[in-house]
């Protein structure tokens, strides 16, 4: 005689919600149907557009109900420690054996990062020997919300890309300036447009459609003012609600545009790092990474110039211990060093910043940047 039993044991499950989100949105990651109080590893892997593998992992112990919830549970080892709901994203690092000096940057903003997450048995280091995968899930991380328009700008000598939010506008707008690394960097503008702002990224060095040689700035000061004018005069932009954001050398440029065109327009300016402020007539936010090893932003951020000109009420300063030079949109990993150039000479740049405090700075600064824009450009 044979007795047959059917016992329903659900298979382990890993969920990530929402499965598709903007890069600056938090997602909720949870493992279920696991044995209680058992060690597991949650691991994230993705390929950059240059096909380099990036990965992060963290060790957890399941709760009494056989779950692990990254929004509230603590990692006890791996790429980060403690309760870090987005640690698997900002903790991404080049996989062992990767090329040196990598920095993760999005080039094509019309496709997402696709992050594969897996739940592994035990406390293991992925890539090291055998590990048993219990469950897996994939998430998409976007810089561009549905309906955002990407428009190539080649006008008045300007090499840029304009991003427009969905709808007819007119929209408040941002001019987006990056550093001497060059090229046309679009991802922050794409994200601003996803948040309701028209945003223009421009190239001013290191782009083949600009006057050469590529390793020098060969555009004059008027280039930047024309870019500002082009944005301000666009029919889908509110002419009196245009801000500027800069990072690294972009801060200097932002300040220069703000002080030079300030007489013509009452524009509102938002800037991340900077010079001569006596002529400033608009609000300024200055963000400092206290472990910045590539620019003396702490010294630069002093209020004296503005105080002397009786303008300190225009100035907001944010300062973050343990953060480096490259304060970017949140949940993207910091590169403490990265390869600057290969030719004619191999150069490595030291940016500074430690992974966890840098990630915390990016998250906090981004909220404050968006609030600052909301208060100064939309109200
Ligand atoms: C995970 O924990 C957070 C915080 O306690 C809670 O809000 C969320 O609902 C939990 N997620 C799931 C899927 O249970």
mmCIF file of C-alpha atoms and ligand atoms in Angstrom:
data_model
loop_
_atom_site.group_PDB
_atom_site.id
_atom_site.type_symbol
_atom_site.label_atom_id
_atom_site.label_comp_id
_atom_site.label_asym_id
_atom_site.label_seq_id
_atom_site.Cartn_x
_atom_site.Cartn_y
_atom_site.Cartn_z
ATOM 1 C CA UNK A 1 0.000 0.000 0.000
ATOM 2 C CA UNK A 2 1.279 3.422 -0.947
ATOM 3 C CA UNK A 3 0.278 6.673 0.738
ATOM 4 C CA UNK A 4 0.833 9.786 -1.273
ATOM 5 C CA UNK A 5 1.273 13.193 0.323
ATOM 6 C CA UNK A 6 1.193 16.522 -1.393
ATOM 7 C CA UNK A 7 2.906 19.192 0.577
ATOM 8 C CA UNK A 8 2.866 22.716 -0.835
ATOM 9 C CA UNK A 9 6.207 24.414 -0.326
ATOM 10 C CA UNK A 10 6.403 27.633 -2.341
ATOM 11 C CA UNK A 11 9.720 28.160 -4.044
ATOM 12 C CA UNK A 12 11.902 31.003 -2.726
ATOM 13 C CA UNK A 13 10.990 34.286 -4.372
ATOM 14 C CA UNK A 14 12.880 37.553 -4.872
ATOM 15 C CA UNK A 15 10.868 40.661 -5.779
ATOM 16 C CA UNK A 16 11.901 44.189 -6.721
ATOM 17 C CA UNK A 17 9.186 46.819 -6.992
ATOM 18 C CA UNK A 18 8.677 48.812 -9.076
ATOM 19 C CA UNK A 19 10.400 46.650 -11.677
ATOM 20 C CA UNK A 20 10.941 49.725 -13.815
ATOM 21 C CA UNK A 21 11.893 53.019 -12.165
ATOM 22 C CA UNK A 22 13.803 56.233 -12.596
ATOM 23 C CA UNK A 23 17.367 56.106 -11.366
ATOM 24 C CA UNK A 24 16.580 58.433 -8.433
ATOM 25 C CA UNK A 25 13.613 56.363 -7.223
ATOM 26 C CA UNK A 26 13.952 53.920 -4.342
ATOM 27 C CA UNK A 27 12.883 50.392 -5.024
ATOM 28 C CA UNK A 28 11.780 47.799 -2.537
ATOM 29 C CA UNK A 29 13.605 44.458 -2.618
ATOM 30 C CA UNK A 30 12.347 41.460 -0.720
ATOM 31 C CA UNK A 31 13.040 37.728 -0.478
ATOM 32 C CA UNK A 32 10.276 35.346 0.674
ATOM 33 C CA UNK A 33 9.495 31.679 1.267
ATOM 34 C CA UNK A 34 12.898 31.071 2.801
ATOM 35 C CA UNK A 35 13.753 29.072 5.917
ATOM 36 C CA UNK A 36 13.689 31.208 9.096
ATOM 37 C CA UNK A 37 16.949 32.542 10.531
ATOM 38 C CA UNK A 38 19.126 31.378 7.687
ATOM 39 C CA UNK A 39 22.019 33.145 5.979
ATOM 40 C CA UNK A 40 21.448 34.418 2.445
ATOM 41 C CA UNK A 41 23.299 36.672 0.039
ATOM 42 C CA UNK A 42 21.566 39.208 -2.189
ATOM 43 C CA UNK A 43 23.596 40.109 -5.220
ATOM 44 C CA UNK A 44 23.205 42.693 -8.013
ATOM 45 C CA UNK A 45 24.999 42.547 -11.354
ATOM 46 C CA UNK A 46 24.838 44.649 -14.444
ATOM 47 C CA UNK A 47 26.803 45.417 -17.562
ATOM 48 C CA UNK A 48 27.723 48.993 -18.410
ATOM 49 C CA UNK A 49 27.334 50.179 -21.996
ATOM 50 C CA UNK A 50 31.032 49.445 -22.476
ATOM 51 C CA UNK A 51 30.246 45.893 -21.388
ATOM 52 C CA UNK A 52 32.100 46.024 -18.092
ATOM 53 C CA UNK A 53 30.536 43.932 -15.349
ATOM 54 C CA UNK A 54 29.586 45.771 -12.130
ATOM 55 C CA UNK A 55 28.419 43.968 -9.042
ATOM 56 C CA UNK A 56 27.416 44.404 -5.413
ATOM 57 C CA UNK A 57 26.366 41.909 -2.783
ATOM 58 C CA UNK A 58 25.250 41.841 0.816
ATOM 59 C CA UNK A 59 24.826 39.216 3.508
ATOM 60 C CA UNK A 60 21.540 38.994 5.384
ATOM 61 C CA UNK A 61 19.926 36.612 7.850
ATOM 62 C CA UNK A 62 16.277 35.832 7.163
ATOM 63 C CA UNK A 63 13.613 36.840 9.682
ATOM 64 C CA UNK A 64 11.511 34.395 11.754
ATOM 65 C CA UNK A 65 8.904 34.413 8.954
ATOM 66 C CA UNK A 66 11.462 33.418 6.324
ATOM 67 C CA UNK A 67 11.706 36.836 4.685
ATOM 68 C CA UNK A 68 14.403 39.379 4.065
ATOM 69 C CA UNK A 69 13.331 42.957 3.329
ATOM 70 C CA UNK A 70 16.102 45.303 2.242
ATOM 71 C CA UNK A 71 14.056 48.374 3.232
ATOM 72 C CA UNK A 72 14.353 47.483 6.918
ATOM 73 C CA UNK A 73 16.802 44.605 7.397
ATOM 74 C CA UNK A 74 20.504 44.982 8.086
ATOM 75 C CA UNK A 75 23.329 43.706 5.959
ATOM 76 C CA UNK A 76 25.980 41.983 8.073
ATOM 77 C CA UNK A 77 28.639 41.806 5.368
ATOM 78 C CA UNK A 78 29.526 42.348 1.719
ATOM 79 C CA UNK A 79 29.524 45.610 -0.241
ATOM 80 C CA UNK A 80 27.831 47.548 2.576
ATOM 81 C CA UNK A 81 26.747 47.140 6.181
ATOM 82 C CA UNK A 82 23.554 48.011 7.997
ATOM 83 C CA UNK A 83 20.145 49.052 6.696
ATOM 84 C CA UNK A 84 20.733 50.430 3.194
ATOM 85 C CA UNK A 85 17.660 49.930 1.006
ATOM 86 C CA UNK A 86 19.560 51.049 -2.118
ATOM 87 C CA UNK A 87 22.975 49.637 -1.187
ATOM 88 C CA UNK A 88 22.913 47.140 -4.055
ATOM 89 C CA UNK A 89 22.854 50.081 -6.488
ATOM 90 C CA UNK A 90 25.256 52.605 -4.987
ATOM 91 C CA UNK A 91 27.434 49.705 -3.861
ATOM 92 C CA UNK A 92 28.048 48.501 -7.425
ATOM 93 C CA UNK A 93 31.754 48.158 -8.160
ATOM 94 C CA UNK A 94 33.677 46.748 -11.122
ATOM 95 C CA UNK A 95 33.786 42.960 -10.827
ATOM 96 C CA UNK A 96 37.173 41.451 -9.896
ATOM 97 C CA UNK A 97 39.451 41.398 -12.919
ATOM 98 C CA UNK A 98 37.840 44.461 -14.522
ATOM 99 C CA UNK A 99 39.770 47.138 -16.398
ATOM 100 C CA UNK A 100 41.275 49.710 -14.053
ATOM 101 C CA UNK A 101 39.892 53.171 -13.354
ATOM 102 C CA UNK A 102 36.279 52.582 -14.406
ATOM 103 C CA UNK A 103 33.579 55.115 -13.671
ATOM 104 C CA UNK A 104 29.951 54.191 -14.262
ATOM 105 C CA UNK A 105 28.289 56.763 -16.522
ATOM 106 C CA UNK A 106 25.230 56.508 -18.722
ATOM 107 C CA UNK A 107 25.801 57.414 -22.339
ATOM 108 C CA UNK A 108 22.601 56.386 -24.074
ATOM 109 C CA UNK A 109 19.800 57.723 -21.877
ATOM 110 C CA UNK A 110 17.147 56.188 -24.114
ATOM 111 C CA UNK A 111 17.865 52.717 -22.783
ATOM 112 C CA UNK A 112 17.898 51.742 -19.084
ATOM 113 C CA UNK A 113 20.462 50.009 -16.958
ATOM 114 C CA UNK A 114 19.253 46.441 -16.544
ATOM 115 C CA UNK A 115 20.187 45.114 -13.116
ATOM 116 C CA UNK A 116 20.007 41.388 -12.434
ATOM 117 C CA UNK A 117 19.491 40.538 -8.799
ATOM 118 C CA UNK A 118 19.816 37.139 -7.272
ATOM 119 C CA UNK A 119 19.301 35.514 -3.934
ATOM 120 C CA UNK A 120 22.024 33.016 -3.031
ATOM 121 C CA UNK A 121 22.193 30.387 -0.323
ATOM 122 C CA UNK A 122 24.556 31.167 2.581
ATOM 123 C CA UNK A 123 26.932 34.070 3.095
ATOM 124 C CA UNK A 124 29.018 33.931 -0.047
ATOM 125 C CA UNK A 125 31.014 36.177 -2.343
ATOM 126 C CA UNK A 126 29.530 35.898 -5.803
ATOM 127 C CA UNK A 127 32.027 34.902 -8.415
ATOM 128 C CA UNK A 128 34.028 32.981 -5.815
ATOM 129 C CA UNK A 129 33.400 29.297 -6.358
ATOM 130 C CA UNK A 130 30.002 27.637 -6.312
ATOM 131 C CA UNK A 131 26.899 29.297 -4.960
ATOM 132 C CA UNK A 132 23.334 28.103 -5.207
ATOM 133 C CA UNK A 133 20.897 30.580 -6.707
ATOM 134 C CA UNK A 134 17.549 30.367 -4.937
ATOM 135 C CA UNK A 135 15.683 33.077 -6.879
ATOM 136 C CA UNK A 136 16.323 35.971 -9.243
ATOM 137 C CA UNK A 137 14.676 39.139 -10.573
ATOM 138 C CA UNK A 138 15.545 41.893 -13.027
ATOM 139 C CA UNK A 139 14.939 45.645 -12.662
ATOM 140 C CA UNK A 140 15.268 48.514 -15.091
ATOM 141 C CA UNK A 141 16.770 51.818 -13.978
ATOM 142 C CA UNK A 142 15.954 54.753 -16.266
ATOM 143 C CA UNK A 143 17.178 58.325 -16.608
ATOM 144 C CA UNK A 144 14.308 59.174 -18.963
ATOM 145 C CA UNK A 145 10.624 59.024 -18.004
ATOM 146 C CA UNK A 146 8.069 58.024 -20.652
ATOM 147 C CA UNK A 147 7.171 60.966 -22.897
ATOM 148 C CA UNK A 148 10.390 62.958 -22.336
ATOM 149 C CA UNK A 149 11.671 64.371 -25.638
ATOM 150 C CA UNK A 150 15.346 64.381 -26.565
ATOM 151 C CA UNK A 151 16.279 67.047 -29.115
ATOM 152 C CA UNK A 152 19.670 67.388 -30.748
ATOM 153 C CA UNK A 153 20.844 71.031 -30.748
ATOM 154 C CA UNK A 154 23.327 72.259 -33.372
ATOM 155 C CA UNK A 155 22.483 75.930 -33.516
ATOM 156 C CA UNK A 156 24.537 79.152 -33.159
ATOM 157 C CA UNK A 157 27.619 76.909 -32.933
ATOM 158 C CA UNK A 158 26.235 75.168 -29.876
ATOM 159 C CA UNK A 159 26.633 71.421 -29.515
ATOM 160 C CA UNK A 160 24.025 70.251 -27.080
ATOM 161 C CA UNK A 161 20.982 68.171 -26.279
ATOM 162 C CA UNK A 162 17.712 69.599 -25.038
ATOM 163 C CA UNK A 163 15.358 67.442 -22.991
ATOM 164 C CA UNK A 164 11.720 68.456 -22.698
ATOM 165 C CA UNK A 165 9.147 67.024 -20.293
ATOM 166 C CA UNK A 166 5.925 65.620 -21.739
ATOM 167 C CA UNK A 167 3.284 68.230 -22.573
ATOM 168 C CA UNK A 168 3.268 71.628 -24.293
ATOM 169 C CA UNK A 169 4.963 73.681 -21.564
ATOM 170 C CA UNK A 170 6.226 76.286 -21.156
ATOM 171 C CA UNK A 171 8.495 74.711 -18.551
ATOM 172 C CA UNK A 172 10.992 76.070 -16.053
ATOM 173 C CA UNK A 173 14.439 75.145 -17.316
ATOM 174 C CA UNK A 174 18.001 74.225 -16.397
ATOM 175 C CA UNK A 175 21.280 74.729 -18.206
ATOM 176 C CA UNK A 176 23.420 71.709 -17.335
ATOM 177 C CA UNK A 177 27.219 72.095 -17.309
ATOM 178 C CA UNK A 178 29.792 69.378 -16.672
ATOM 179 C CA UNK A 179 33.530 69.417 -16.156
ATOM 180 C CA UNK A 180 36.695 69.226 -18.205
ATOM 181 C CA UNK A 181 36.191 65.511 -18.835
ATOM 182 C CA UNK A 182 34.341 66.781 -21.869
ATOM 183 C CA UNK A 183 31.865 65.242 -24.301
ATOM 184 C CA UNK A 184 28.127 65.744 -24.167
ATOM 185 C CA UNK A 185 26.837 64.405 -20.863
ATOM 186 C CA UNK A 186 23.078 63.960 -20.988
ATOM 187 C CA UNK A 187 21.932 61.885 -18.055
ATOM 188 C CA UNK A 188 21.330 64.615 -15.479
ATOM 189 C CA UNK A 189 19.364 66.671 -18.007
ATOM 190 C CA UNK A 190 17.278 63.621 -18.911
ATOM 191 C CA UNK A 191 16.476 63.209 -15.225
ATOM 192 C CA UNK A 192 15.554 66.901 -14.814
ATOM 193 C CA UNK A 193 13.167 66.575 -17.773
ATOM 194 C CA UNK A 194 11.713 63.486 -16.127
ATOM 195 C CA UNK A 195 11.020 65.757 -13.130
ATOM 196 C CA UNK A 196 9.279 68.454 -15.184
ATOM 197 C CA UNK A 197 12.112 70.806 -16.220
ATOM 198 C CA UNK A 198 13.361 71.544 -19.710
ATOM 199 C CA UNK A 199 17.102 70.936 -19.526
ATOM 200 C CA UNK A 200 19.930 71.700 -21.932
ATOM 201 C CA UNK A 201 23.253 69.855 -21.718
ATOM 202 C CA UNK A 202 26.062 71.365 -23.734
ATOM 203 C CA UNK A 203 29.508 70.152 -24.752
ATOM 204 C CA UNK A 204 32.364 72.663 -24.639
ATOM 205 C CA UNK A 205 35.459 70.440 -24.788
ATOM 206 C CA UNK A 206 36.275 66.953 -26.056
ATOM 207 C CA UNK A 207 33.553 66.720 -28.702
ATOM 208 C CA UNK A 208 34.311 66.126 -32.379
ATOM 209 C CA UNK A 209 31.741 68.668 -33.569
ATOM 210 C CA UNK A 210 33.425 71.518 -31.659
ATOM 211 C CA UNK A 211 36.430 73.415 -33.009
ATOM 212 C CA UNK A 212 39.647 71.423 -32.274
ATOM 213 C CA UNK A 213 41.938 70.410 -30.740
ATOM 214 C CA UNK A 214 39.654 68.316 -28.581
ATOM 215 C CA UNK A 215 41.729 68.451 -25.410
ATOM 216 C CA UNK A 216 41.396 72.231 -25.048
ATOM 217 C CA UNK A 217 38.518 74.640 -24.630
ATOM 218 C CA UNK A 218 38.294 76.405 -27.982
ATOM 219 C CA UNK A 219 34.950 78.112 -27.543
ATOM 220 C CA UNK A 220 34.815 81.654 -26.219
ATOM 221 C CA UNK A 221 32.856 83.028 -23.284
ATOM 222 C CA UNK A 222 30.041 83.974 -25.665
ATOM 223 C CA UNK A 223 29.416 80.259 -26.325
ATOM 224 C CA UNK A 224 28.026 79.787 -22.821
ATOM 225 C CA UNK A 225 25.953 82.955 -22.848
ATOM 226 C CA UNK A 226 24.466 81.943 -26.226
ATOM 227 C CA UNK A 227 23.566 78.548 -24.819
ATOM 228 C CA UNK A 228 21.809 80.275 -21.928
ATOM 229 C CA UNK A 229 19.985 82.616 -24.349
ATOM 230 C CA UNK A 230 18.996 79.742 -26.623
ATOM 231 C CA UNK A 231 17.403 77.929 -23.696
ATOM 232 C CA UNK A 232 15.736 81.039 -22.268
ATOM 233 C CA UNK A 233 14.296 81.995 -25.680
ATOM 234 C CA UNK A 234 12.967 78.523 -26.502
ATOM 235 C CA UNK A 235 9.209 78.683 -27.014
ATOM 236 C CA UNK A 236 8.607 75.873 -24.510
ATOM 237 C CA UNK A 237 10.687 77.520 -21.763
ATOM 238 C CA UNK A 238 9.534 80.128 -19.209
ATOM 239 C CA UNK A 239 12.052 82.886 -19.933
ATOM 240 C CA UNK A 240 12.227 84.141 -16.341
ATOM 241 C CA UNK A 241 12.604 80.673 -14.792
ATOM 242 C CA UNK A 242 15.944 79.396 -15.956
ATOM 243 C CA UNK A 243 18.534 77.948 -13.576
ATOM 244 C CA UNK A 244 22.076 76.699 -14.072
ATOM 245 C CA UNK A 245 23.731 73.660 -12.557
ATOM 246 C CA UNK A 246 27.419 72.941 -12.777
ATOM 247 C CA UNK A 247 29.793 70.318 -11.516
ATOM 248 C CA UNK A 248 33.544 70.736 -11.259
ATOM 249 C CA UNK A 249 34.688 73.238 -13.940
ATOM 250 C CA UNK A 250 30.999 73.600 -14.801
ATOM 251 C CA UNK A 251 30.602 75.477 -11.501
ATOM 252 C CA UNK A 252 33.006 78.157 -12.611
ATOM 253 C CA UNK A 253 31.148 78.442 -15.922
ATOM 254 C CA UNK A 254 27.773 78.574 -14.181
ATOM 255 C CA UNK A 255 28.931 81.393 -11.921
ATOM 256 C CA UNK A 256 30.309 83.281 -14.849
ATOM 257 C CA UNK A 257 27.082 83.046 -16.829
ATOM 258 C CA UNK A 258 25.069 83.976 -13.743
ATOM 259 C CA UNK A 259 27.097 87.085 -13.018
ATOM 260 C CA UNK A 260 27.362 88.195 -16.658
ATOM 261 C CA UNK A 261 23.799 87.713 -17.812
ATOM 262 C CA UNK A 262 22.363 88.610 -14.421
ATOM 263 C CA UNK A 263 21.932 92.221 -15.468
ATOM 264 C CA UNK A 264 19.716 91.272 -18.395
ATOM 265 C CA UNK A 265 17.547 88.606 -16.863
ATOM 266 C CA UNK A 266 16.365 87.954 -13.385
ATOM 267 C CA UNK A 267 17.267 84.346 -13.695
ATOM 268 C CA UNK A 268 17.426 82.007 -10.776
ATOM 269 C CA UNK A 269 20.590 80.085 -10.549
ATOM 270 C CA UNK A 270 21.471 76.904 -8.841
ATOM 271 C CA UNK A 271 25.088 75.995 -8.812
ATOM 272 C CA UNK A 272 27.130 73.217 -7.298
ATOM 273 C CA UNK A 273 30.594 74.515 -6.730
ATOM 274 C CA UNK A 274 32.369 78.175 -7.942
ATOM 275 C CA UNK A 275 34.489 82.698 -7.896
ATOM 276 C CA UNK A 276 33.499 86.216 -8.136
ATOM 277 C CA UNK A 277 30.168 86.681 -6.529
ATOM 278 C CA UNK A 278 29.739 90.384 -5.962
ATOM 279 C CA UNK A 279 27.562 90.676 -9.065
ATOM 280 C CA UNK A 280 25.376 87.742 -8.233
ATOM 281 C CA UNK A 281 21.704 88.618 -8.211
ATOM 282 C CA UNK A 282 20.112 85.209 -7.858
ATOM 283 C CA UNK A 283 19.936 82.416 -5.256
ATOM 284 C CA UNK A 284 22.910 80.085 -5.165
ATOM 285 C CA UNK A 285 23.262 76.621 -3.685
ATOM 286 C CA UNK A 286 26.770 75.343 -3.186
ATOM 287 C CA UNK A 287 27.457 71.682 -2.463
ATOM 288 C CA UNK A 288 30.705 70.543 -0.923
ATOM 289 C CA UNK A 289 32.169 67.059 -0.637
ATOM 290 C CA UNK A 290 34.494 67.297 2.362
ATOM 291 C CA UNK A 291 36.666 64.454 1.052
ATOM 292 C CA UNK A 292 36.954 66.080 -2.379
ATOM 293 C CA UNK A 293 40.517 65.352 -3.465
ATOM 294 C CA UNK A 294 40.402 67.059 -6.828
ATOM 295 C CA UNK A 295 39.232 70.618 -6.098
ATOM 296 C CA UNK A 296 39.460 72.806 -3.056
ATOM 297 C CA UNK A 297 35.714 73.178 -2.845
ATOM 298 C CA UNK A 298 35.701 73.675 0.926
ATOM 299 C CA UNK A 299 37.870 76.751 0.585
ATOM 300 C CA UNK A 300 35.846 77.900 -2.409
ATOM 301 C CA UNK A 301 32.587 77.634 -0.563
ATOM 302 C CA UNK A 302 33.268 80.338 1.969
ATOM 303 C CA UNK A 303 30.705 82.988 2.364
ATOM 304 C CA UNK A 304 33.083 85.926 2.684
ATOM 305 C CA UNK A 305 32.643 87.317 -0.800
ATOM 306 C CA UNK A 306 28.894 87.274 -0.554
ATOM 307 C CA UNK A 307 28.905 88.563 2.995
ATOM 308 C CA UNK A 308 31.125 91.433 1.911
ATOM 309 C CA UNK A 309 28.672 92.225 -0.875
ATOM 310 C CA UNK A 310 25.789 91.937 1.594
ATOM 311 C CA UNK A 311 24.282 89.011 -0.298
ATOM 312 C CA UNK A 312 24.543 86.113 2.122
ATOM 313 C CA UNK A 313 20.763 85.698 2.089
ATOM 314 C CA UNK A 314 21.101 84.395 -1.482
ATOM 315 C CA UNK A 315 23.477 81.637 -0.488
ATOM 316 C CA UNK A 316 22.799 78.064 0.662
ATOM 317 C CA UNK A 317 25.734 75.813 1.457
ATOM 318 C CA UNK A 318 25.544 72.048 1.868
ATOM 319 C CA UNK A 319 28.565 70.176 3.137
ATOM 320 C CA UNK A 320 28.993 66.407 3.365
ATOM 321 C CA UNK A 321 31.682 64.554 5.329
ATOM 322 C CA UNK A 322 33.141 61.573 3.466
ATOM 323 C CA UNK A 323 31.778 62.692 0.091
ATOM 324 C CA UNK A 324 34.083 63.207 -2.872
ATOM 325 C CA UNK A 325 34.193 65.521 -5.883
ATOM 326 C CA UNK A 326 31.594 63.809 -8.055
ATOM 327 C CA UNK A 327 28.267 64.407 -6.327
ATOM 328 C CA UNK A 328 25.911 62.921 -8.918
ATOM 329 C CA UNK A 329 22.241 61.888 -8.993
ATOM 330 C CA UNK A 330 21.518 59.366 -6.242
ATOM 331 C CA UNK A 331 22.098 55.610 -6.154
ATOM 332 C CA UNK A 332 24.912 55.729 -8.682
ATOM 333 C CA UNK A 333 28.189 54.397 -7.286
ATOM 334 C CA UNK A 334 31.087 56.704 -6.472
ATOM 335 C CA UNK A 335 34.427 56.215 -8.172
ATOM 336 C CA UNK A 336 37.144 57.306 -5.781
ATOM 337 C CA UNK A 337 39.600 57.250 -8.652
ATOM 338 C CA UNK A 338 39.047 56.920 -12.380
ATOM 339 C CA UNK A 339 40.947 56.912 -15.604
ATOM 340 C CA UNK A 340 41.035 60.470 -16.992
ATOM 341 C CA UNK A 341 42.808 59.914 -20.272
ATOM 342 C CA UNK A 342 44.687 57.222 -22.121
ATOM 343 C CA UNK A 343 46.305 59.347 -24.844
ATOM 344 C CA UNK A 344 48.704 61.046 -25.094
ATOM 345 C CA UNK A 345 49.385 59.985 -21.506
ATOM 346 C CA UNK A 346 47.635 57.652 -19.143
ATOM 347 C CA UNK A 347 46.235 59.801 -16.331
ATOM 348 C CA UNK A 348 44.307 58.691 -13.279
ATOM 349 C CA UNK A 349 42.215 61.226 -11.371
ATOM 350 C CA UNK A 350 41.662 61.033 -7.649
ATOM 351 C CA UNK A 351 38.127 62.256 -6.887
ATOM 352 C CA UNK A 352 37.839 61.173 -3.264
ATOM 353 C CA UNK A 353 34.752 60.065 -1.394
ATOM 354 C CA UNK A 354 33.920 56.887 0.479
ATOM 355 C CA UNK A 355 31.154 54.678 -0.827
ATOM 356 C CA UNK A 356 28.517 54.882 1.936
ATOM 357 C CA UNK A 357 28.863 58.555 3.011
ATOM 358 C CA UNK A 358 29.149 59.590 -0.633
ATOM 359 C CA UNK A 359 25.927 57.726 -1.421
ATOM 360 C CA UNK A 360 24.192 59.398 1.535
ATOM 361 C CA UNK A 361 25.404 62.793 0.299
ATOM 362 C CA UNK A 362 24.106 62.161 -3.215
ATOM 363 C CA UNK A 363 20.706 61.135 -1.914
ATOM 364 C CA UNK A 364 20.365 64.129 0.406
ATOM 365 C CA UNK A 365 21.829 66.660 -2.037
ATOM 366 C CA UNK A 366 19.553 65.530 -4.861
ATOM 367 C CA UNK A 367 16.430 66.056 -2.727
ATOM 368 C CA UNK A 368 17.685 69.516 -1.784
ATOM 369 C CA UNK A 369 18.586 70.395 -5.376
ATOM 370 C CA UNK A 370 15.070 69.448 -6.532
ATOM 371 C CA UNK A 371 13.528 71.424 -3.627
ATOM 372 C CA UNK A 372 15.704 74.410 -4.443
ATOM 373 C CA UNK A 373 14.609 74.253 -8.077
ATOM 374 C CA UNK A 374 10.985 73.850 -7.033
ATOM 375 C CA UNK A 375 11.170 76.893 -4.725
ATOM 376 C CA UNK A 376 13.099 79.158 -7.067
ATOM 377 C CA UNK A 377 11.938 78.138 -10.521
ATOM 378 C CA UNK A 378 8.390 76.934 -10.113
ATOM 379 C CA UNK A 379 6.783 79.063 -7.414
HETATM 380 C C1 LIG B 1 9.583 46.169 3.869
HETATM 381 O O1 LIG B 1 9.722 46.959 5.004
HETATM 382 C C2 LIG B 1 9.195 48.259 4.869
HETATM 383 C C3 LIG B 1 9.594 49.048 6.116
HETATM 384 O O2 LIG B 1 9.202 48.397 7.279
HETATM 385 C C4 LIG B 1 7.699 48.179 4.669
HETATM 386 O O3 LIG B 1 7.141 49.472 4.536
HETATM 387 C C5 LIG B 1 7.449 47.369 3.394
HETATM 388 O O4 LIG B 1 6.048 47.191 3.208
HETATM 389 C C6 LIG B 1 8.119 46.010 3.470
HETATM 390 N N1 LIG B 1 8.024 45.407 2.159
HETATM 391 C C7 LIG B 1 7.378 44.275 1.939
HETATM 392 C C8 LIG B 1 7.320 43.824 0.493
HETATM 393 O O5 LIG B 1 6.886 43.624 2.826
#
